[in-house]
JSON list of C-alpha atoms in Angstrom, two decimals:
[
{"chain": "N", "resi": 1, "resn": "UNK", "atom": "CA", "xyz": [-34.21, 100.95, 69.52]},
{"chain": "N", "resi": 2, "resn": "UNK", "atom": "CA", "xyz": [-37.34, 98.54, 69.54]},
{"chain": "N", "resi": 3, "resn": "UNK", "atom": "CA", "xyz": [-39.12, 100.73, 71.73]},
{"chain": "N", "resi": 4, "resn": "UNK", "atom": "CA", "xyz": [-38.33, 103.92, 69.70]},
{"chain": "N", "resi": 5, "resn": "UNK", "atom": "CA", "xyz": [-39.55, 102.22, 66.26]},
{"chain": "N", "resi": 6, "resn": "UNK", "atom": "CA", "xyz": [-42.48, 101.03, 68.37]},
{"chain": "N", "resi": 7, "resn": "UNK", "atom": "CA", "xyz": [-43.45, 104.61, 69.50]},
{"chain": "N", "resi": 8, "resn": "UNK", "atom": "CA", "xyz": [-42.90, 105.96, 65.81]},
{"chain": "N", "resi": 9, "resn": "UNK", "atom": "CA", "xyz": [-45.53, 103.31, 64.49]},
{"chain": "N", "resi": 10, "resn": "UNK", "atom": "CA", "xyz": [-47.91, 103.79, 67.45]},
{"chain": "N", "resi": 11, "resn": "UNK", "atom": "CA", "xyz": [-47.68, 107.70, 66.97]},
{"chain": "N", "resi": 12, "resn": "UNK", "atom": "CA", "xyz": [-48.25, 107.21, 63.01]},
{"chain": "N", "resi": 13, "resn": "UNK", "atom": "CA", "xyz": [-51.40, 104.75, 63.59]},
{"chain": "N", "resi": 14, "resn": "UNK", "atom": "CA", "xyz": [-52.70, 107.92, 65.84]},
{"chain": "N", "resi": 15, "resn": "UNK", "atom": "CA", "xyz": [-51.98, 110.41, 63.40]},
{"chain": "N", "resi": 16, "resn": "UNK", "atom": "CA", "xyz": [-53.61, 108.41, 60.27]},
{"chain": "N", "resi": 17, "resn": "UNK", "atom": "CA", "xyz": [-56.65, 107.65, 62.69]},
{"chain": "N", "resi": 18, "resn": "UNK", "atom": "CA", "xyz": [-56.79, 111.51, 62.99]},
{"chain": "N", "resi": 19, "resn": "UNK", "atom": "CA", "xyz": [-56.08, 112.26, 59.33]},
{"chain": "N", "resi": 20, "resn": "UNK", "atom": "CA", "xyz": [-59.09, 109.99, 57.94]},
{"chain": "N", "resi": 21, "resn": "UNK", "atom": "CA", "xyz": [-61.49, 111.18, 60.37]},
{"chain": "N", "resi": 22, "resn": "UNK", "atom": "CA", "xyz": [-60.94, 114.52, 59.94]},
{"chain": "N", "resi": 23, "resn": "UNK", "atom": "CA", "xyz": [-60.30, 114.14, 55.85]},
{"chain": "N", "resi": 24, "resn": "UNK", "atom": "CA", "xyz": [-57.07, 115.77, 56.22]},
{"chain": "N", "resi": 25, "resn": "UNK", "atom": "CA", "xyz": [-54.46, 114.46, 53.48]},
{"chain": "N", "resi": 26, "resn": "UNK", "atom": "CA", "xyz": [-50.93, 114.93, 54.35]},
{"chain": "N", "resi": 27, "resn": "UNK", "atom": "CA", "xyz": [-48.99, 117.02, 51.97]},
{"chain": "N", "resi": 28, "resn": "UNK", "atom": "CA", "xyz": [-45.24, 117.73, 51.58]},
{"chain": "N", "resi": 29, "resn": "UNK", "atom": "CA", "xyz": [-43.57, 121.12, 52.52]},
{"chain": "N", "resi": 30, "resn": "UNK", "atom": "CA", "xyz": [-43.33, 123.58, 49.79]},
{"chain": "N", "resi": 31, "resn": "UNK", "atom": "CA", "xyz": [-40.34, 126.02, 50.18]},
{"chain": "N", "resi": 32, "resn": "UNK", "atom": "CA", "xyz": [-38.83, 128.55, 47.40]},
{"chain": "N", "resi": 33, "resn": "UNK", "atom": "CA", "xyz": [-35.19, 127.66, 46.41]},
{"chain": "N", "resi": 34, "resn": "UNK", "atom": "CA", "xyz": [-33.18, 130.09, 47.83]},
{"chain": "N", "resi": 35, "resn": "UNK", "atom": "CA", "xyz": [-30.76, 132.33, 44.68]},
{"chain": "N", "resi": 36, "resn": "UNK", "atom": "CA", "xyz": [-27.62, 131.57, 46.42]},
{"chain": "N", "resi": 37, "resn": "UNK", "atom": "CA", "xyz": [-27.67, 128.16, 45.75]},
{"chain": "N", "resi": 38, "resn": "UNK", "atom": "CA", "xyz": [-28.35, 128.35, 42.37]},
{"chain": "N", "resi": 39, "resn": "UNK", "atom": "CA", "xyz": [-25.55, 128.25, 39.64]},
{"chain": "N", "resi": 40, "resn": "UNK", "atom": "CA", "xyz": [-24.71, 131.97, 38.17]},
{"chain": "N", "resi": 41, "resn": "UNK", "atom": "CA", "xyz": [-25.67, 133.66, 41.18]},
{"chain": "N", "resi": 42, "resn": "UNK", "atom": "CA", "xyz": [-24.90, 136.95, 41.75]},
{"chain": "N", "resi": 43, "resn": "UNK", "atom": "CA", "xyz": [-21.48, 137.86, 41.86]},
{"chain": "N", "resi": 44, "resn": "UNK", "atom": "CA", "xyz": [-22.14, 141.22, 43.81]},
{"chain": "N", "resi": 45, "resn": "UNK", "atom": "CA", "xyz": [-22.26, 141.13, 47.24]},
{"chain": "N", "resi": 46, "resn": "UNK", "atom": "CA", "xyz": [-23.53, 143.44, 50.04]},
{"chain": "N", "resi": 47, "resn": "UNK", "atom": "CA", "xyz": [-21.73, 143.49, 53.40]},
{"chain": "N", "resi": 48, "resn": "UNK", "atom": "CA", "xyz": [-22.92, 144.35, 56.60]},
{"chain": "N", "resi": 49, "resn": "UNK", "atom": "CA", "xyz": [-23.18, 148.22, 56.56]},
{"chain": "N", "resi": 50, "resn": "UNK", "atom": "CA", "xyz": [-25.41, 147.81, 53.25]},
{"chain": "N", "resi": 51, "resn": "UNK", "atom": "CA", "xyz": [-22.89, 148.64, 50.44]},
{"chain": "N", "resi": 52, "resn": "UNK", "atom": "CA", "xyz": [-22.58, 146.57, 47.50]},
{"chain": "N", "resi": 53, "resn": "UNK", "atom": "CA", "xyz": [-19.24, 144.91, 47.15]},
{"chain": "N", "resi": 54, "resn": "UNK", "atom": "CA", "xyz": [-18.31, 143.71, 43.67]},
{"chain": "N", "resi": 55, "resn": "UNK", "atom": "CA", "xyz": [-14.90, 141.88, 43.95]},
{"chain": "N", "resi": 56, "resn": "UNK", "atom": "CA", "xyz": [-14.30, 141.85, 39.91]},
{"chain": "N", "resi": 57, "resn": "UNK", "atom": "CA", "xyz": [-13.92, 145.43, 40.42]},
{"chain": "N", "resi": 58, "resn": "UNK", "atom": "CA", "xyz": [-11.30, 145.01, 43.04]},
{"chain": "N", "resi": 59, "resn": "UNK", "atom": "CA", "xyz": [-7.04, 144.61, 42.69]},
{"chain": "N", "resi": 60, "resn": "UNK", "atom": "CA", "xyz": [-5.78, 141.36, 44.33]},
{"chain": "N", "resi": 61, "resn": "UNK", "atom": "CA", "xyz": [-4.91, 143.10, 47.56]},
{"chain": "N", "resi": 62, "resn": "UNK", "atom": "CA", "xyz": [-8.26, 144.59, 48.15]},
{"chain": "N", "resi": 63, "resn": "UNK", "atom": "CA", "xyz": [-9.52, 141.26, 47.60]},
{"chain": "N", "resi": 64, "resn": "UNK", "atom": "CA", "xyz": [-6.85, 140.01, 50.14]},
{"chain": "N", "resi": 65, "resn": "UNK", "atom": "CA", "xyz": [-7.29, 142.59, 52.66]},
{"chain": "N", "resi": 66, "resn": "UNK", "atom": "CA", "xyz": [-11.23, 142.18, 52.28]},
{"chain": "N", "resi": 67, "resn": "UNK", "atom": "CA", "xyz": [-11.07, 138.29, 52.74]},
{"chain": "N", "resi": 68, "resn": "UNK", "atom": "CA", "xyz": [-8.29, 138.97, 55.96]},
{"chain": "N", "resi": 69, "resn": "UNK", "atom": "CA", "xyz": [-11.56, 141.30, 57.38]},
{"chain": "N", "resi": 70, "resn": "UNK", "atom": "CA", "xyz": [-14.36, 138.96, 56.50]},
{"chain": "N", "resi": 71, "resn": "UNK", "atom": "CA", "xyz": [-12.33, 135.99, 58.09]},
{"chain": "N", "resi": 72, "resn": "UNK", "atom": "CA", "xyz": [-11.91, 137.91, 61.27]},
{"chain": "N", "resi": 73, "resn": "UNK", "atom": "CA", "xyz": [-15.48, 138.86, 61.58]},
{"chain": "N", "resi": 74, "resn": "UNK", "atom": "CA", "xyz": [-16.49, 134.80, 60.77]},
{"chain": "N", "resi": 75, "resn": "UNK", "atom": "CA", "xyz": [-13.95, 134.08, 63.70]},
{"chain": "N", "resi": 76, "resn": "UNK", "atom": "CA", "xyz": [-15.79, 136.46, 65.95]},
{"chain": "N", "resi": 77, "resn": "UNK", "atom": "CA", "xyz": [-19.12, 135.69, 65.08]},
{"chain": "N", "resi": 78, "resn": "UNK", "atom": "CA", "xyz": [-18.19, 131.52, 65.89]},
{"chain": "N", "resi": 79, "resn": "UNK", "atom": "CA", "xyz": [-16.61, 133.20, 69.41]},
{"chain": "N", "resi": 80, "resn": "UNK", "atom": "CA", "xyz": [-20.06, 134.98, 70.02]},
{"chain": "N", "resi": 81, "resn": "UNK", "atom": "CA", "xyz": [-22.04, 131.71, 69.39]},
{"chain": "N", "resi": 82, "resn": "UNK", "atom": "CA", "xyz": [-23.77, 133.44, 65.97]},
{"chain": "N", "resi": 83, "resn": "UNK", "atom": "CA", "xyz": [-23.19, 130.11, 64.17]},
{"chain": "N", "resi": 84, "resn": "UNK", "atom": "CA", "xyz": [-25.36, 131.42, 61.52]},
{"chain": "N", "resi": 85, "resn": "UNK", "atom": "CA", "xyz": [-23.50, 134.62, 60.89]},
{"chain": "N", "resi": 86, "resn": "UNK", "atom": "CA", "xyz": [-20.33, 132.58, 60.43]},
{"chain": "N", "resi": 87, "resn": "UNK", "atom": "CA", "xyz": [-22.04, 130.34, 58.07]},
{"chain": "N", "resi": 88, "resn": "UNK", "atom": "CA", "xyz": [-23.21, 133.10, 55.57]},
{"chain": "N", "resi": 89, "resn": "UNK", "atom": "CA", "xyz": [-19.93, 134.85, 55.97]},
{"chain": "N", "resi": 90, "resn": "UNK", "atom": "CA", "xyz": [-17.72, 131.40, 55.36]},
{"chain": "N", "resi": 91, "resn": "UNK", "atom": "CA", "xyz": [-20.11, 131.28, 52.13]},
{"chain": "N", "resi": 92, "resn": "UNK", "atom": "CA", "xyz": [-19.48, 134.80, 51.09]},
{"chain": "N", "resi": 93, "resn": "UNK", "atom": "CA", "xyz": [-15.92, 134.03, 51.41]},
{"chain": "N", "resi": 94, "resn": "UNK", "atom": "CA", "xyz": [-15.80, 130.80, 49.11]},
{"chain": "N", "resi": 95, "resn": "UNK", "atom": "CA", "xyz": [-17.84, 132.65, 46.76]},
{"chain": "N", "resi": 96, "resn": "UNK", "atom": "CA", "xyz": [-15.42, 135.33, 46.41]},
{"chain": "N", "resi": 97, "resn": "UNK", "atom": "CA", "xyz": [-12.47, 133.12, 46.24]},
{"chain": "N", "resi": 98, "resn": "UNK", "atom": "CA", "xyz": [-14.49, 130.67, 43.83]},
{"chain": "N", "resi": 99, "resn": "UNK", "atom": "CA", "xyz": [-15.28, 133.89, 41.57]},
{"chain": "N", "resi": 100, "resn": "UNK", "atom": "CA", "xyz": [-11.72, 135.68, 41.94]},
{"chain": "N", "resi": 101, "resn": "UNK", "atom": "CA", "xyz": [-8.26, 134.20, 41.11]},
{"chain": "N", "resi": 102, "resn": "UNK", "atom": "CA", "xyz": [-7.06, 134.86, 44.88]}
]
C-alpha cells in the first residue's frame, strides 16, 4: 500500500512540474446531465424497434406482458454479456413499474 501511495505522489509531482512548465491549469470534466436521471423525466419509452411505448395508455394485462418481454430481453442481453443493454432494459422496467400500478 505504501508503494502505491508513493508512486501516486511521484506521478503527481511530475504532472505538477509539467503543468507549471507548460502553463496548464487543471480543470474538472464538464458533462451534461442525462435527462433520464432527472425528476419528472419522460414517461414515454421508445422500444428497440423505434416505436413509442406509452405505458399510461396500456391495460394492466398489456403492461404485464410488455414487462415479461422486457425481462426476457434483459436476461438474454446479460447472457450475451451485453451488460449495458441489460442495464438500460432494467432501468426501463423500473421506470414502467414506478409509473404504473402493476
